[in-house]
Coordinates of C-alpha atoms and ligand atoms in Angstrom, one line a residue:
M1 CA -96.5 29.8 -49.4
I2 CA -98.3 26.9 -51.1
A3 CA -96.5 26.8 -54.5
G4 CA -93.3 24.6 -54.4
N5 CA -94.1 23.0 -51.0
G6 CA -93.6 19.5 -52.3
R7 CA -97.4 18.7 -52.3
L8 CA -99.1 17.7 -55.4
K9 CA -101.2 20.4 -57.1
I10 CA -104.2 19.3 -59.2
A11 CA -106.1 21.9 -61.3
I12 CA -109.8 21.5 -61.8
Q13 CA -112.4 23.7 -63.4
K14 CA -113.5 26.4 -60.9
S15 CA -117.1 26.6 -62.0
G16 CA -118.5 24.8 -65.1
R17 CA -119.6 21.5 -66.6
L18 CA -116.7 19.5 -65.2
T19 CA -116.6 20.9 -61.7
D20 CA -119.1 18.8 -59.8
E21 CA -117.9 15.5 -61.2
S22 CA -114.3 16.3 -60.7
V23 CA -114.9 17.2 -57.1
E24 CA -117.0 14.1 -56.6
L25 CA -114.3 11.9 -58.2
L26 CA -111.6 13.3 -55.9
R27 CA -113.9 12.8 -52.8
K28 CA -114.5 9.2 -53.9
C29 CA -110.7 8.8 -54.0
G30 CA -110.8 9.4 -50.2
F31 CA -109.5 13.0 -50.3
D32 CA -110.8 15.1 -47.4
F33 CA -111.1 18.8 -48.5
E34 CA -113.6 21.6 -48.7
F35 CA -113.8 22.8 -52.2
Q36 CA -113.1 26.6 -52.3
R37 CA -115.0 27.6 -55.4
H38 CA -114.2 31.2 -54.9
G39 CA -110.6 30.7 -53.7
L40 CA -107.6 29.5 -55.6
Y41 CA -106.4 26.6 -53.3
S42 CA -108.4 23.9 -51.5
P43 CA -105.9 21.9 -49.4
C44 CA -106.6 18.3 -48.7
R45 CA -106.3 17.3 -45.1
N46 CA -105.4 13.6 -45.4
F47 CA -103.2 13.5 -48.5
D48 CA -100.3 15.7 -49.8
I49 CA -102.5 17.2 -52.5
D50 CA -104.0 20.7 -53.0
L51 CA -106.8 21.5 -55.5
L52 CA -106.5 24.6 -57.6
A53 CA -109.7 26.1 -59.0
L54 CA -109.1 27.6 -62.4
R55 CA -110.9 28.5 -65.6
D56 CA -110.7 25.4 -67.9
D57 CA -109.0 27.3 -70.7
D58 CA -106.0 27.9 -68.4
I59 CA -105.6 24.3 -67.2
P60 CA -103.6 22.8 -70.2
E61 CA -100.9 25.6 -70.1
Y62 CA -100.7 25.7 -66.4
V63 CA -100.1 21.9 -66.2
Q64 CA -97.6 22.2 -69.1
D65 CA -95.7 25.0 -67.3
G66 CA -95.7 23.2 -63.9
V67 CA -98.0 25.7 -62.2
A68 CA -100.1 22.6 -61.4
D69 CA -98.7 19.1 -61.5
L70 CA -101.9 17.5 -62.6
G71 CA -105.1 18.8 -64.2
I72 CA -108.6 17.6 -65.1
V73 CA -109.9 19.1 -68.3
G74 CA -111.7 18.3 -71.6
E75 CA -109.5 16.5 -74.2
N76 CA -110.9 19.1 -76.6
L77 CA -108.9 21.9 -74.8
V78 CA -105.7 19.8 -74.4
R79 CA -105.8 19.3 -78.2
E80 CA -106.6 22.8 -79.1
R81 CA -103.8 24.3 -76.9
N82 CA -101.3 21.7 -78.2
A83 CA -100.2 21.3 -74.6
K84 CA -97.0 19.3 -73.9
V85 CA -98.5 17.3 -71.1
K86 CA -98.8 13.6 -70.3
H87 CA -102.2 12.0 -70.7
L88 CA -102.8 9.8 -67.6
T89 CA -106.3 8.5 -68.1
R90 CA -109.8 9.3 -69.5
L91 CA -112.3 9.9 -66.7
G92 CA -115.6 8.9 -68.3
Y93 CA -117.5 12.2 -67.9
G94 CA -117.8 15.5 -69.7
H95 CA -118.5 13.6 -73.0
C96 CA -119.0 15.8 -76.1
K97 CA -118.0 16.0 -79.7
L98 CA -116.4 18.8 -81.8
I99 CA -118.7 18.8 -84.9
I100 CA -118.8 20.7 -88.2
S101 CA -122.5 21.7 -88.8
V102 CA -124.2 23.5 -91.6
P103 CA -127.7 25.2 -91.9
A104 CA -130.4 22.6 -92.2
K105 CA -131.3 23.9 -95.7
S106 CA -127.7 24.1 -96.9
K107 CA -126.8 22.3 -100.1
V108 CA -123.6 21.2 -98.4
T109 CA -124.0 17.5 -97.6
T110 CA -120.4 16.3 -97.6
L111 CA -117.2 17.7 -96.2
E112 CA -115.8 18.0 -99.8
K113 CA -118.6 20.5 -100.6
L114 CA -117.3 22.8 -97.9
K115 CA -114.2 23.5 -100.1
D116 CA -113.3 27.2 -100.0
K117 CA -116.3 28.0 -97.8
R118 CA -116.2 29.8 -94.4
I119 CA -116.2 27.8 -91.1
A120 CA -116.6 29.7 -87.8
T121 CA -115.1 28.2 -84.7
T122 CA -113.4 28.8 -81.3
Y123 CA -111.2 25.7 -82.1
P124 CA -109.0 27.0 -85.0
V125 CA -106.0 24.8 -84.2
T126 CA -108.0 21.5 -84.1
L127 CA -110.0 22.5 -87.2
K128 CA -106.9 23.4 -89.2
H129 CA -105.4 20.1 -88.3
F130 CA -108.6 18.2 -89.3
L131 CA -108.8 20.0 -92.6
R132 CA -105.2 19.3 -93.4
T133 CA -105.6 15.6 -92.5
N134 CA -108.6 15.5 -94.9
K135 CA -106.8 17.4 -97.6
M136 CA -109.5 20.1 -97.5
K137 CA -109.2 23.8 -98.0
A138 CA -111.6 26.2 -96.3
D139 CA -111.5 29.6 -94.6
I140 CA -111.4 29.4 -90.8
V141 CA -113.3 32.3 -89.2
E142 CA -112.0 32.5 -85.6
L143 CA -114.6 33.6 -83.1
S144 CA -114.5 33.9 -79.3
G145 CA -118.0 32.5 -78.6
A146 CA -121.7 32.3 -79.9
V147 CA -120.4 30.4 -82.9
E148 CA -123.9 28.9 -83.6
L149 CA -125.1 32.4 -84.7
A150 CA -122.4 32.8 -87.4
P151 CA -124.4 31.3 -90.3
A152 CA -127.5 33.4 -89.6
L153 CA -125.3 36.5 -89.4
D154 CA -123.7 35.4 -92.7
V155 CA -120.3 35.4 -91.0
A156 CA -119.8 31.8 -92.1
D157 CA -121.3 29.0 -94.1
A158 CA -120.7 26.3 -91.4
I159 CA -119.6 26.1 -87.8
C160 CA -117.2 23.8 -85.9
D161 CA -118.3 23.7 -82.3
I162 CA -118.8 21.5 -79.2
V163 CA -122.0 19.5 -79.2
S164 CA -123.4 17.3 -76.5
T165 CA -127.2 17.0 -76.7
G166 CA -127.5 18.7 -80.1
T167 CA -130.2 21.1 -78.8
T168 CA -128.2 24.3 -79.5
L169 CA -127.7 23.1 -83.2
R170 CA -131.4 22.3 -83.6
V171 CA -132.6 25.6 -82.0
N172 CA -130.3 27.5 -84.4
G173 CA -131.5 25.6 -87.5
L174 CA -128.2 23.7 -88.0
K175 CA -127.4 20.0 -88.8
P176 CA -124.3 18.0 -88.2
L177 CA -122.1 17.3 -91.2
T178 CA -119.0 15.5 -89.7
T179 CA -117.3 14.8 -86.4
V180 CA -113.9 16.4 -85.9
L181 CA -113.1 15.1 -82.4
E182 CA -114.7 13.0 -79.6
S183 CA -113.9 14.3 -76.1
Q184 CA -114.3 13.6 -72.4
A185 CA -112.6 14.8 -69.3
V186 CA -109.0 13.6 -68.9
L187 CA -106.4 13.6 -66.2
I188 CA -103.1 15.2 -67.5
S189 CA -99.8 15.6 -65.8
N190 CA -96.8 17.9 -66.1
P191 CA -94.1 15.6 -67.6
T192 CA -91.4 16.8 -65.1
S193 CA -93.7 16.2 -62.1
Y194 CA -94.3 12.7 -63.4
G195 CA -90.6 12.2 -63.8
G196 CA -89.7 13.3 -60.2
E197 CA -89.4 10.7 -57.5
K198 CA -91.6 12.1 -54.7
K199 CA -94.3 13.5 -56.9
R200 CA -94.3 10.4 -59.1
E201 CA -95.0 8.3 -56.0
L202 CA -97.9 10.6 -55.0
I203 CA -99.3 10.5 -58.6
E204 CA -99.1 6.7 -58.7
R205 CA -101.0 6.5 -55.4
L206 CA -103.6 8.9 -56.8
M207 CA -103.8 6.8 -60.0
I208 CA -104.5 3.6 -58.1
R209 CA -107.4 5.3 -56.4
I210 CA -108.8 6.9 -59.6
S211 CA -108.6 3.6 -61.5
G212 CA -110.4 1.9 -58.6
C213 CA -113.2 4.5 -58.8
L214 CA -113.4 4.2 -62.6
Q215 CA -113.6 0.4 -62.4
A216 CA -116.4 0.5 -59.8
R217 CA -118.4 3.0 -61.8
G218 CA -121.7 1.5 -63.0
K219 CA -121.1 -1.7 -61.1
R220 CA -123.0 -3.4 -58.3
Y221 CA -122.2 -6.2 -55.9
M222 CA -124.8 -9.0 -56.0
M223 CA -125.2 -11.6 -53.3
M224 CA -127.7 -14.5 -53.3
N225 CA -128.5 -17.9 -51.7
A226 CA -129.3 -20.9 -53.8
P227 CA -129.4 -24.7 -53.7
A228 CA -126.0 -26.2 -54.2
A229 CA -127.4 -28.3 -57.1
S230 CA -128.1 -25.1 -59.1
I231 CA -124.5 -23.8 -59.0
E232 CA -123.6 -24.7 -62.6
R233 CA -126.8 -23.3 -64.0
L234 CA -126.4 -20.0 -62.0
K235 CA -122.7 -19.7 -63.0
K236 CA -123.7 -19.8 -66.7
I237 CA -126.1 -16.9 -66.1
L238 CA -123.6 -14.7 -64.1
P239 CA -120.9 -12.5 -65.5
S240 CA -118.1 -11.7 -63.0
L241 CA -114.9 -9.8 -62.5
K242 CA -113.0 -13.2 -62.5
S243 CA -115.3 -15.9 -61.2
P244 CA -118.2 -15.7 -58.7
T245 CA -117.4 -16.4 -55.0
I246 CA -119.2 -19.4 -53.7
V247 CA -119.6 -20.0 -50.0
P248 CA -121.3 -23.0 -48.3
L249 CA -124.1 -22.1 -45.9
A250 CA -125.0 -23.7 -42.5
E251 CA -128.3 -24.8 -44.1
K252 CA -127.6 -28.2 -45.7
D253 CA -127.1 -28.2 -49.5
M254 CA -127.3 -24.4 -49.7
I255 CA -124.7 -22.0 -51.0
A256 CA -124.2 -18.2 -51.1
L257 CA -123.0 -16.8 -54.3
H258 CA -121.4 -13.3 -54.7
T259 CA -120.5 -11.5 -57.9
V260 CA -120.0 -8.1 -59.6
V261 CA -122.6 -7.0 -62.2
G262 CA -123.2 -4.0 -64.4
E263 CA -126.0 -1.6 -63.2
D264 CA -127.6 -1.9 -66.6
E265 CA -127.9 -5.7 -66.4
F266 CA -128.8 -6.6 -62.9
W267 CA -132.6 -6.4 -63.2
D268 CA -132.6 -8.8 -66.2
L269 CA -130.1 -11.1 -64.3
M270 CA -132.2 -11.0 -61.2
E271 CA -135.2 -12.4 -63.0
K272 CA -133.1 -15.2 -64.7
L273 CA -131.4 -16.1 -61.4
K274 CA -134.7 -16.3 -59.5
K275 CA -136.1 -18.6 -62.2
N276 CA -133.0 -20.8 -61.7
G277 CA -133.3 -21.3 -58.0
A278 CA -131.6 -18.2 -56.5
R279 CA -133.3 -16.4 -53.6
D280 CA -132.6 -13.7 -51.0
I281 CA -130.9 -11.7 -53.7
V282 CA -129.1 -8.5 -52.4
V283 CA -127.6 -5.8 -54.6
V284 CA -125.3 -3.2 -53.1
P285 CA -123.2 -0.3 -54.6
I286 CA -119.4 -0.6 -54.9
E287 CA -117.1 2.2 -53.9
T288 CA -114.0 1.0 -55.5
I289 CA -112.4 -2.0 -57.2
I290 CA -108.6 -2.5 -56.8
T291 CA -107.5 -5.4 -59.1
Ligands
LIG301 O1 -115.6 29.3 -67.2 P1 -114.8 28.3 -67.9 O2 -113.9 28.9 -69.0 O3 -114.0 27.4 -66.9 O4 -115.8 27.3 -68.5 P2 -116.4 27.2 -70.0 O5 -117.7 27.9 -70.0 O6 -115.4 27.6 -71.1 O7 -116.6 25.6 -70.2 P3 -117.8 24.7 -69.9 O8 -118.1 24.6 -68.5 O9 -119.0 25.1 -70.8 O10 -117.3 23.3 -70.5 C1 -116.2 22.7 -69.9 C2 -115.9 21.4 -70.8 O11 -117.0 20.6 -70.8 C3 -115.6 21.6 -72.2 O12 -114.3 22.0 -72.5 C4 -115.9 20.3 -72.8 O13 -114.8 19.4 -72.7 C5 -117.1 19.8 -71.9 N1 -118.4 19.8 -72.5 C6 -119.3 18.8 -72.5 C7 -119.0 20.9 -73.1 C8 -120.3 20.5 -73.5 N2 -120.5 19.2 -73.1 C9 -121.2 21.4 -74.2 N3 -122.3 21.1 -74.5 N4 -118.6 22.1 -73.4 C10 -119.4 23.0 -74.0 N5 -120.7 22.7 -74.4 C11 -121.5 23.8 -75.0 C12 -121.6 23.7 -76.5 O14 -120.6 24.4 -77.2 C13 -123.0 24.3 -76.8 O15 -122.8 25.6 -77.2 O16 -122.8 23.8 -74.5 C14 -123.7 24.2 -75.5 C15 -124.9 23.3 -75.4 O17 -124.6 22.1 -76.1 P4 -125.8 21.1 -76.5 O18 -125.3 20.3 -77.7 O19 -126.2 20.3 -75.3 O20 -127.0 22.0 -76.9
LIG302 ZN1 -113.6 28.0 -70.8

């Protein structure tokens, strides 16, 4: 029996938008497993953790009820289900927004103008909370899917749905009116698992690895050689985690300089560094950063 064996159980989406990045993140954490997309459990060979492949809708409740100790799921679902779970960290993927949209030709241009109108959604709890916070009254039409069709079918005057690229809105002749919620994938924990000594220790070890991967995301390690006389100029150009590492070289009056840079800035930096005396510049990916 796998349940209750003292190992950590982490629920991830079986097959969907969050699956590949969740599996990739756990692999980057050094966990050795074969992901059983069609099975329930994927045991990890080198750490006391098992992956549980579930529908995303079930993850908040299963973590709340202790079926899984941890879960990776969109914040949008955690909110909608009002799950009593502990948020451990945002994971930086699965970005989307829950947005109220209206037909492009609609006269409704502000939230206030939606008063007493019909809003179709699969997120009734979050929408109700949002309307209450904004002291707005509207009729919530709860649907189970294909919400974007509701205005054309005259089932609703507006919709409240998840948007990422906005293509679905455009294709259906809709325009955004206001954002209800911004969301991304989050790591959640069952509060009791987090409170227990053995599981807490495993969760903390997992968290160190995840934070290391998150910190390293989008970063590159840059190494270069330069004349010692140019150090001050180069240091001014370079950002760094703390300060750049400077090592003397066998070649007289030459140094090696190492630093961490963002992947979006290293091309620009490289040109500036070269102009200021750096040469033999090498840029390599970073697996993890433990601070
Ligand atoms: O089978 P299962 O129930 O597990 O999966 P699912 O089909 O219910 O969920 P899935 O895989 O579609 O989404 C999982 C999570 O990804 C969501 O809970 C969100 O946290 C996040 N996410 C990110 C999205 C989107 N982007 C997104 N675009 N979830 C849904 N969408 C939908 C959106 O509603 C729209 O209808 O995709 C459609 C296309 O969006 P546009 O704006 O790119 O056109
Ligand atoms: Zn789902």
